[in-house]
Tab-separated table of C-alpha atoms in Angstrom:
chain	number	residue	atom	x	y	z
A	1	MET	CA	21.432	48.599	-47.082
A	2	GLY	CA	22.811	45.848	-44.907
A	3	LEU	CA	26.362	47.310	-45.171
A	4	LEU	CA	24.993	50.765	-43.988
A	5	ARG	CA	22.987	49.157	-41.233
A	6	GLY	CA	26.418	47.521	-40.027
A	7	PHE	CA	28.165	51.029	-40.341
A	8	LEU	CA	25.302	52.653	-38.310
A	9	VAL	CA	26.061	50.050	-35.516
A	10	LEU	CA	29.897	51.076	-35.534
A	11	VAL	CA	29.250	54.832	-35.760
A	12	LEU	CA	26.690	54.287	-32.615
A	13	PHE	CA	29.318	52.469	-30.574
A	14	TYR	CA	31.795	55.223	-31.501
A	15	LEU	CA	29.418	58.023	-30.394
A	16	LEU	CA	28.661	56.041	-27.007
A	17	GLY	CA	32.676	55.711	-26.752
A	18	GLU	CA	33.077	59.655	-27.235
A	19	ALA	CA	30.121	60.169	-24.801
A	20	CYS	CA	31.793	57.969	-22.025
A	21	ARG	CA	35.041	59.798	-22.630
A	22	LEU	CA	33.382	63.242	-22.102
A	23	VAL	CA	31.332	62.327	-19.266
A	24	PHE	CA	33.898	60.517	-17.293
A	25	ALA	CA	36.940	62.679	-18.426
A	26	LEU	CA	38.801	59.508	-19.354
A	27	PRO	CA	42.381	59.934	-20.945
A	28	VAL	CA	41.424	57.367	-23.767
A	29	SER	CA	40.080	58.138	-27.288
A	30	GLY	CA	36.298	57.507	-27.794
A	31	GLY	CA	37.129	54.914	-30.679
A	32	VAL	CA	39.002	52.686	-28.172
A	33	LEU	CA	36.188	52.868	-25.625
A	34	GLY	CA	33.701	51.923	-28.346
A	35	MET	CA	35.991	49.189	-29.522
A	36	ILE	CA	36.066	47.719	-25.981
A	37	ALA	CA	32.355	48.174	-25.745
A	38	MET	CA	31.849	46.489	-28.962
A	39	THR	CA	33.942	43.321	-28.047
A	40	VAL	CA	32.207	43.010	-24.653
A	41	THR	CA	28.951	43.399	-26.302
A	42	LEU	CA	29.677	40.697	-28.795
A	43	MET	CA	30.902	38.245	-26.007
A	44	THR	CA	27.669	38.853	-24.108
A	45	LEU	CA	25.601	38.293	-27.241
A	46	GLY	CA	27.672	35.297	-28.509
A	47	GLY	CA	27.843	36.042	-32.065
A	48	VAL	CA	28.410	38.699	-34.681
A	49	SER	CA	25.664	39.611	-37.537
A	50	ASN	CA	26.960	39.171	-41.204
A	51	GLU	CA	25.875	42.954	-41.575
A	52	LEU	CA	28.226	44.156	-38.845
A	53	ALA	CA	31.130	41.609	-39.889
A	54	SER	CA	31.062	42.924	-43.565
A	55	ALA	CA	30.877	46.679	-42.580
A	56	SER	CA	33.805	46.306	-40.126
A	57	GLN	CA	35.814	44.194	-42.708
A	58	GLY	CA	35.295	46.952	-45.364
A	59	LEU	CA	36.448	49.801	-43.063
A	60	ILE	CA	39.541	47.864	-41.798
A	61	SER	CA	40.455	47.157	-45.285
A	62	VAL	CA	40.677	50.782	-46.214
A	63	LEU	CA	42.443	51.913	-42.989
A	64	VAL	CA	45.506	52.786	-45.089
A	65	LEU	CA	43.375	55.259	-46.935
A	66	LEU	CA	42.004	56.876	-43.949
A	67	ILE	CA	45.486	57.369	-42.246
A	68	MET	CA	47.017	58.752	-45.448
A	69	PRO	CA	46.162	62.456	-44.878
A	70	GLY	CA	47.949	62.300	-41.545
A	71	VAL	CA	50.861	60.247	-42.953
A	72	VAL	CA	51.847	62.695	-45.600
A	73	GLY	CA	51.925	65.387	-43.006
A	74	VAL	CA	55.523	64.444	-41.956
A	75	PHE	CA	56.849	65.604	-45.440
A	76	PHE	CA	55.290	68.895	-44.874
A	77	LYS	CA	56.160	69.408	-41.282
A	78	ALA	CA	59.487	68.077	-41.304
A	79	ASP	CA	61.229	71.306	-40.582
A	80	GLN	CA	59.672	71.376	-37.252
A	81	PHE	CA	61.836	68.675	-36.017
A	82	ALA	CA	65.069	69.980	-37.344
A	83	GLY	CA	67.847	68.657	-35.071
A	84	GLN	CA	65.654	65.959	-33.543
A	85	TRP	CA	66.053	63.411	-36.274
A	86	LEU	CA	69.019	61.435	-34.675
A	87	ALA	CA	66.844	61.004	-31.566
A	88	VAL	CA	63.685	60.003	-33.725
A	89	GLY	CA	65.637	57.669	-36.030
A	90	ALA	CA	67.477	55.872	-33.224
A	91	ALA	CA	64.390	55.559	-31.100
A	92	LEU	CA	62.485	54.011	-33.838
A	93	LEU	CA	65.258	51.670	-35.100
A	94	VAL	CA	66.977	50.566	-32.017
A	95	GLY	CA	63.701	50.742	-29.884
A	96	THR	CA	61.855	48.571	-32.185
A	97	PHE	CA	64.589	45.952	-32.555
A	98	LEU	CA	64.855	45.437	-28.618
A	99	SER	CA	61.069	45.328	-28.301
A	100	VAL	CA	60.888	42.595	-30.960
A	101	ILE	CA	63.701	40.583	-29.240
A	102	THR	CA	62.016	41.061	-25.999
A	103	THR	CA	58.709	39.863	-27.454
A	104	LEU	CA	60.090	36.855	-29.335
A	105	LEU	CA	62.208	35.493	-26.222
A	106	LEU	CA	59.468	35.990	-23.470
A	107	MET	CA	56.761	34.538	-25.640
A	108	SER	CA	58.935	31.489	-26.557
A	109	PHE	CA	60.001	31.087	-22.994
A	110	LEU	CA	56.436	31.147	-21.567
A	111	VAL	CA	55.133	28.796	-24.286
A	112	ARG	CA	57.907	26.402	-23.564
A	113	ARG	CA	57.266	26.442	-19.867
A	114	GLY	CA	53.611	26.139	-20.424
A	115	GLN	CA	54.138	23.035	-22.626
A	116	ARG	CA	56.564	21.374	-19.994
A	117	GLU	CA	53.897	21.957	-17.278
A	118	ASP	CA	51.205	20.376	-19.421
A	119	SER	CA	53.453	17.286	-20.200
A	120	GLN	CA	54.016	16.740	-16.404
B	1	MET	CA	37.039	83.833	-75.223
B	2	ASN	CA	39.054	85.925	-72.836
B	3	GLY	CA	36.419	85.243	-70.092
B	4	VAL	CA	36.633	81.405	-70.432
B	5	PHE	CA	40.395	81.340	-70.343
B	6	GLU	CA	40.424	83.419	-67.202
B	7	ARG	CA	37.843	81.361	-65.544
B	8	LEU	CA	40.011	78.199	-66.560
B	9	LEU	CA	42.936	79.703	-64.634
B	10	GLY	CA	40.794	80.226	-61.428
B	11	VAL	CA	39.538	76.502	-61.572
B	12	PRO	CA	42.467	75.079	-59.420
B	13	ASP	CA	42.071	77.781	-56.667
B	14	VAL	CA	38.313	77.117	-56.336
B	15	LEU	CA	38.662	73.219	-56.566
B	16	SER	CA	41.432	73.168	-53.767
B	17	GLY	CA	38.908	74.677	-51.513
B	18	THR	CA	36.606	71.617	-51.933
B	19	PRO	CA	36.802	68.411	-50.144
B	20	ALA	CA	36.241	66.452	-53.481
B	21	LEU	CA	39.800	67.447	-54.763
B	22	ALA	CA	41.479	66.326	-51.452
B	23	ILE	CA	39.464	63.041	-51.412
B	24	GLY	CA	40.020	62.327	-55.044
B	25	LEU	CA	43.736	62.809	-54.737
B	26	THR	CA	43.902	60.691	-51.624
B	27	LEU	CA	41.903	57.697	-53.180
B	28	GLY	CA	44.133	58.069	-56.344
B	29	ALA	CA	47.361	57.837	-54.409
B	30	PHE	CA	45.860	54.599	-52.518
B	31	PHE	CA	45.172	52.701	-55.634
B	32	ALA	CA	48.405	53.742	-57.202
B	33	GLY	CA	50.394	52.549	-54.243
B	34	ASN	CA	48.464	49.183	-54.090
B	35	TRP	CA	48.873	48.758	-57.996
B	36	LEU	CA	52.820	49.378	-57.746
B	37	PHE	CA	53.036	47.314	-54.707
B	38	ALA	CA	51.524	44.358	-56.637
B	39	ARG	CA	53.716	45.129	-59.702
B	40	LEU	CA	56.825	45.222	-57.463
B	41	GLY	CA	56.058	41.652	-56.212
B	42	ARG	CA	54.983	42.639	-52.710
B	43	PRO	CA	58.396	43.543	-51.226
B	44	ILE	CA	58.295	43.390	-47.517
B	45	TRP	CA	60.394	46.576	-47.032
B	46	LEU	CA	58.086	48.639	-49.195
B	47	PRO	CA	54.632	48.469	-48.074
B	48	PRO	CA	51.727	50.003	-50.090
B	49	VAL	CA	51.149	52.592	-47.454
B	50	VAL	CA	54.672	54.138	-47.802
B	51	ILE	CA	54.400	53.932	-51.781
B	52	SER	CA	50.905	55.959	-51.543
B	53	ALA	CA	52.330	58.555	-49.253
B	54	PHE	CA	55.198	59.201	-51.597
B	55	PHE	CA	52.701	59.708	-54.412
B	56	LEU	CA	50.384	61.600	-52.531
B	57	SER	CA	52.925	63.957	-51.146
B	58	ALA	CA	54.678	64.405	-54.643
B	59	VAL	CA	51.135	65.357	-56.147
B	60	ILE	CA	50.369	67.871	-53.223
B	61	ALA	CA	53.834	69.465	-53.860
B	62	ALA	CA	53.460	69.386	-57.669
B	63	LEU	CA	50.185	71.165	-57.470
B	64	ALA	CA	51.578	73.589	-54.955
B	65	LEU	CA	48.611	72.907	-52.602
B	66	ASP	CA	48.691	74.030	-49.113
B	67	TYR	CA	49.102	71.065	-46.774
B	68	ASP	CA	46.765	72.430	-43.978
B	69	GLN	CA	44.048	73.086	-46.717
B	70	TYR	CA	44.480	69.514	-48.155
B	71	ARG	CA	44.080	68.012	-44.606
B	72	GLU	CA	41.019	70.128	-44.025
B	73	GLY	CA	39.482	68.723	-47.303
B	74	ALA	CA	40.590	65.271	-46.311
B	75	ARG	CA	38.797	65.490	-43.106
B	76	TRP	CA	35.960	63.810	-44.557
B	77	LEU	CA	37.909	60.555	-44.861
B	78	THR	CA	39.654	61.259	-41.501
B	79	VAL	CA	36.300	61.190	-39.649
B	80	LEU	CA	35.938	57.677	-40.464
B	81	LEU	CA	38.798	56.570	-38.304
B	82	GLY	CA	36.537	56.622	-35.259
B	83	PRO	CA	34.009	53.908	-36.499
B	84	ALA	CA	37.280	52.036	-37.955
B	85	THR	CA	38.637	51.958	-34.434
B	86	VAL	CA	35.365	50.390	-33.244
B	87	ALA	CA	35.369	47.949	-36.145
B	88	LEU	CA	38.608	46.462	-34.853
B	89	GLY	CA	36.747	45.095	-31.994
B	90	ILE	CA	35.021	42.662	-34.196
B	91	PRO	CA	38.138	40.476	-35.373
B	92	LEU	CA	39.264	40.721	-31.760
B	93	TYR	CA	35.913	39.048	-30.721
B	94	GLN	CA	36.242	36.418	-33.579
B	95	GLN	CA	39.718	35.429	-32.389
B	96	MET	CA	38.718	35.009	-28.787
B	97	HIS	CA	39.178	31.369	-29.013
B	98	HIS	CA	42.884	31.775	-29.840
B	99	ILE	CA	43.135	33.934	-26.664
B	100	ARG	CA	41.500	31.179	-24.641
B	101	ALA	CA	43.919	28.411	-26.214
B	102	MET	CA	47.200	30.326	-25.300
B	103	TRP	CA	45.792	32.838	-22.696
B	104	ARG	CA	48.801	32.444	-20.070
B	105	PRO	CA	51.721	33.176	-22.548
B	106	ILE	CA	49.728	36.024	-24.191
B	107	LEU	CA	48.480	37.663	-21.089
B	108	CYS	CA	52.014	37.670	-19.553
B	109	THR	CA	53.871	38.750	-22.446
B	110	LEU	CA	51.412	41.517	-23.667
B	111	PRO	CA	51.862	43.956	-20.668
B	112	VAL	CA	55.630	43.671	-20.464
B	113	ALA	CA	56.316	43.812	-24.296
B	114	ALA	CA	53.843	46.479	-25.111
B	115	THR	CA	55.038	48.677	-22.329
B	116	LEU	CA	58.679	48.183	-23.133
B	117	ALA	CA	57.934	48.841	-26.997
B	118	ALA	CA	56.901	52.441	-25.826
B	119	VAL	CA	59.339	52.724	-22.936
B	120	TYR	CA	62.618	51.727	-25.242
B	121	ALA	CA	61.802	54.497	-27.868
B	122	VAL	CA	61.118	57.126	-25.304
B	123	VAL	CA	64.182	56.372	-23.113
B	124	ILE	CA	66.389	56.398	-26.257
B	125	GLY	CA	64.810	59.520	-27.760
B	126	TRP	CA	65.095	61.183	-24.460
B	127	ALA	CA	68.900	60.330	-24.089
B	128	LEU	CA	69.523	61.615	-27.511
B	129	GLY	CA	67.751	65.013	-26.681
B	130	GLY	CA	64.285	64.604	-27.950
B	131	THR	CA	61.841	67.251	-26.775
B	132	PRO	CA	58.735	66.344	-24.995
B	133	LEU	CA	56.748	66.909	-28.211
B	134	VAL	CA	58.823	64.635	-29.962
B	135	LEU	CA	58.753	61.789	-27.203
B	136	ALA	CA	54.956	62.167	-26.958
B	137	SER	CA	54.903	61.465	-30.822
B	138	LEU	CA	57.197	58.370	-30.575
B	139	ALA	CA	55.542	56.663	-27.594
B	140	PRO	CA	52.570	55.118	-29.468
B	141	LYS	CA	54.910	53.909	-32.136
B	142	SER	CA	53.696	50.210	-32.019
B	143	VAL	CA	50.041	51.053	-31.771
B	144	THR	CA	47.594	50.696	-34.988
B	145	ALA	CA	47.164	54.256	-36.438
B	146	PRO	CA	43.407	54.913	-35.417
B	147	ILE	CA	44.170	54.323	-31.888
B	148	ALA	CA	47.530	55.942	-31.924
B	149	ILE	CA	46.095	59.232	-33.249
B	150	GLY	CA	43.911	59.336	-30.214
B	151	ILE	CA	46.752	58.520	-27.998
B	152	THR	CA	49.117	61.151	-29.291
B	153	GLU	CA	46.464	63.891	-29.266
B	154	GLN	CA	45.919	62.927	-25.483
B	155	LEU	CA	49.588	63.044	-24.773
B	156	GLY	CA	50.100	66.399	-26.968
B	157	GLY	CA	52.295	64.950	-29.505
B	158	SER	CA	52.521	65.881	-33.380
B	159	VAL	CA	50.214	63.555	-35.351
B	160	SER	CA	52.231	63.912	-38.512
B	161	LEU	CA	55.566	62.732	-36.764
B	162	MET	CA	53.659	60.002	-35.027
B	163	MET	CA	52.305	58.725	-38.294
B	164	GLY	CA	55.784	58.995	-39.851
B	165	GLY	CA	57.231	56.921	-36.891
B	166	LEU	CA	54.311	54.398	-37.161
B	167	LEU	CA	55.275	53.899	-40.676
B	168	VAL	CA	58.779	53.244	-40.104
B	169	THR	CA	58.228	50.998	-36.983
B	170	GLY	CA	55.857	48.883	-39.036
B	171	VAL	CA	58.468	48.386	-41.890
B	172	VAL	CA	61.510	47.615	-39.474
B	173	ALA	CA	59.388	45.517	-37.094
B	174	THR	CA	58.579	43.154	-39.886
B	175	LEU	CA	62.247	43.072	-41.052
B	176	PHE	CA	63.447	42.595	-37.391
B	177	VAL	CA	61.105	39.725	-36.993
B	178	ASP	CA	62.091	37.984	-40.294
B	179	LEU	CA	65.633	38.249	-39.195
B	180	LEU	CA	65.534	37.413	-35.605
B	181	ALA	CA	63.169	34.307	-36.197
B	182	ARG	CA	66.157	32.711	-38.080
B	183	TRP	CA	68.746	34.126	-35.691
B	184	LEU	CA	67.194	33.051	-32.401
B	185	PRO	CA	65.684	30.612	-33.854
B	186	VAL	CA	61.730	30.817	-33.313
B	187	GLU	CA	59.638	28.577	-35.605
B	188	ASP	CA	56.198	28.822	-33.789
B	189	GLU	CA	54.233	30.716	-36.331
B	190	ARG	CA	51.791	31.810	-33.367
B	191	ILE	CA	54.541	33.532	-31.518
B	192	LEU	CA	55.996	35.136	-34.782
B	193	GLY	CA	52.514	36.387	-35.733
B	194	PHE	CA	52.052	37.800	-32.201
B	195	ALA	CA	55.494	39.699	-32.308
B	196	LEU	CA	54.454	41.105	-35.756
B	197	GLY	CA	51.132	42.430	-34.481
B	198	LEU	CA	52.250	43.786	-31.261
B	199	ASN	CA	55.279	45.494	-32.592
B	200	GLY	CA	54.376	46.223	-36.218
B	201	HIS	CA	50.671	47.074	-35.837
B	202	ALA	CA	48.725	46.779	-39.342
B	203	ILE	CA	51.983	46.500	-41.375
B	204	GLY	CA	53.282	43.741	-39.331
B	205	THR	CA	49.760	41.907	-39.433
B	206	ALA	CA	49.763	42.222	-43.301
B	207	ARG	CA	53.148	40.304	-43.313
B	208	ALA	CA	51.818	37.687	-40.889
B	209	PHE	CA	48.987	36.802	-43.083
B	210	GLU	CA	51.459	36.220	-45.837
B	211	ILE	CA	53.147	33.642	-43.350
B	212	SER	CA	50.008	31.715	-42.617
B	213	HIS	CA	46.386	32.199	-41.344
B	214	ALA	CA	47.376	31.336	-37.811
B	215	ALA	CA	50.053	33.820	-37.863
B	216	GLY	CA	47.867	36.440	-39.115
B	217	ALA	CA	45.280	35.590	-36.429
B	218	PHE	CA	47.681	35.868	-33.751
B	219	ALA	CA	49.187	39.227	-35.261
B	220	SER	CA	45.636	40.655	-35.257
B	221	LEU	CA	45.273	39.875	-31.598
B	222	GLY	CA	48.624	41.118	-30.879
B	223	MET	CA	47.774	44.294	-32.470
B	224	GLY	CA	44.377	44.731	-31.032
B	225	LEU	CA	45.524	44.006	-27.508
B	226	THR	CA	48.555	46.291	-27.801
B	227	GLY	CA	46.330	49.199	-29.001
B	228	VAL	CA	43.912	48.924	-26.061
B	229	PHE	CA	46.585	48.365	-23.491
B	230	THR	CA	48.866	51.304	-24.679
B	231	ALA	CA	45.740	53.494	-24.981
B	232	LEU	CA	44.793	52.773	-21.515
B	233	ILE	CA	48.416	52.900	-19.843
B	234	LEU	CA	50.332	55.621	-21.676
B	235	PRO	CA	48.086	58.526	-20.826
B	236	LEU	CA	48.288	57.571	-17.272
B	237	PHE	CA	52.032	57.260	-17.367
B	238	PHE	CA	52.475	60.789	-19.040
B	239	GLN	CA	50.228	62.608	-16.505
B	240	PHE	CA	53.400	62.340	-14.004
């Protein structure tokens, strides 16, 4: 029962997010709006119930299951993207390589600079 | 007897019209993927989601099911992605003390790195002749799946292509972080974790938890913040 009560809270926040998206014509999905509302609510309340924590943990641990129907689509829709595979492959491989380097260098630089400032 | 045989032949057609078959196949592939992943010794380059996806597509193709019909049945699972996205807000809240401890480097890196993760991919794809549909599907490649689905739908991309791209991005981001950590070198586990979550979403985060708990916490944080930031920024960019 506790698990279902936690799930109900997640569904309510999702519906709240969807309602906000529709009413204010926002270009962001209802799930994300619900997630932001959830984080802000928890920060305001200063704690999270066990029911909610276990319901969220349960859903997050089966995320891979939930995305599977979409993932396999790429095998069945592949012919739609004929002639685009070089662009797709290069964007994914080279783009990810560059963004990983950027993140590591920038973050290392900022952390080092922060430590220097603290020690001064 | 003839009647029974004829009815037996009709069974696949009737069952493929019910959500139960699609859900059963997806669950079966999910467990098979996790089982094989453990048997193979948890290889970084072959995460369970990839194995499960191969299993599932092979079965759908072997049973000669129509993909759109399968997806319609599996909609019962996909509906849960909304509440699952909301659920990501809870670990984000629980890791708030990590943000407080390192908020300056995090807040300075996040907007730059998350924007560039999308910009690099879109610019390279565009330079090589990618169509607007393809570019819109590549832009959220570093965002965790439940959020990325919402973004791609907003941008008018293909969810299938985006999902494939997400998978490749997660796997190669994990490999590149491992490689570059030795090459640069970067030893701080918090930085490695943050880079894994920011670039490689859930797949990178799973890897970060193998490094250490601190790396995992920073990866969840990087994944959550990148998801929210990209969801807010990309649709605005694409309007122009």
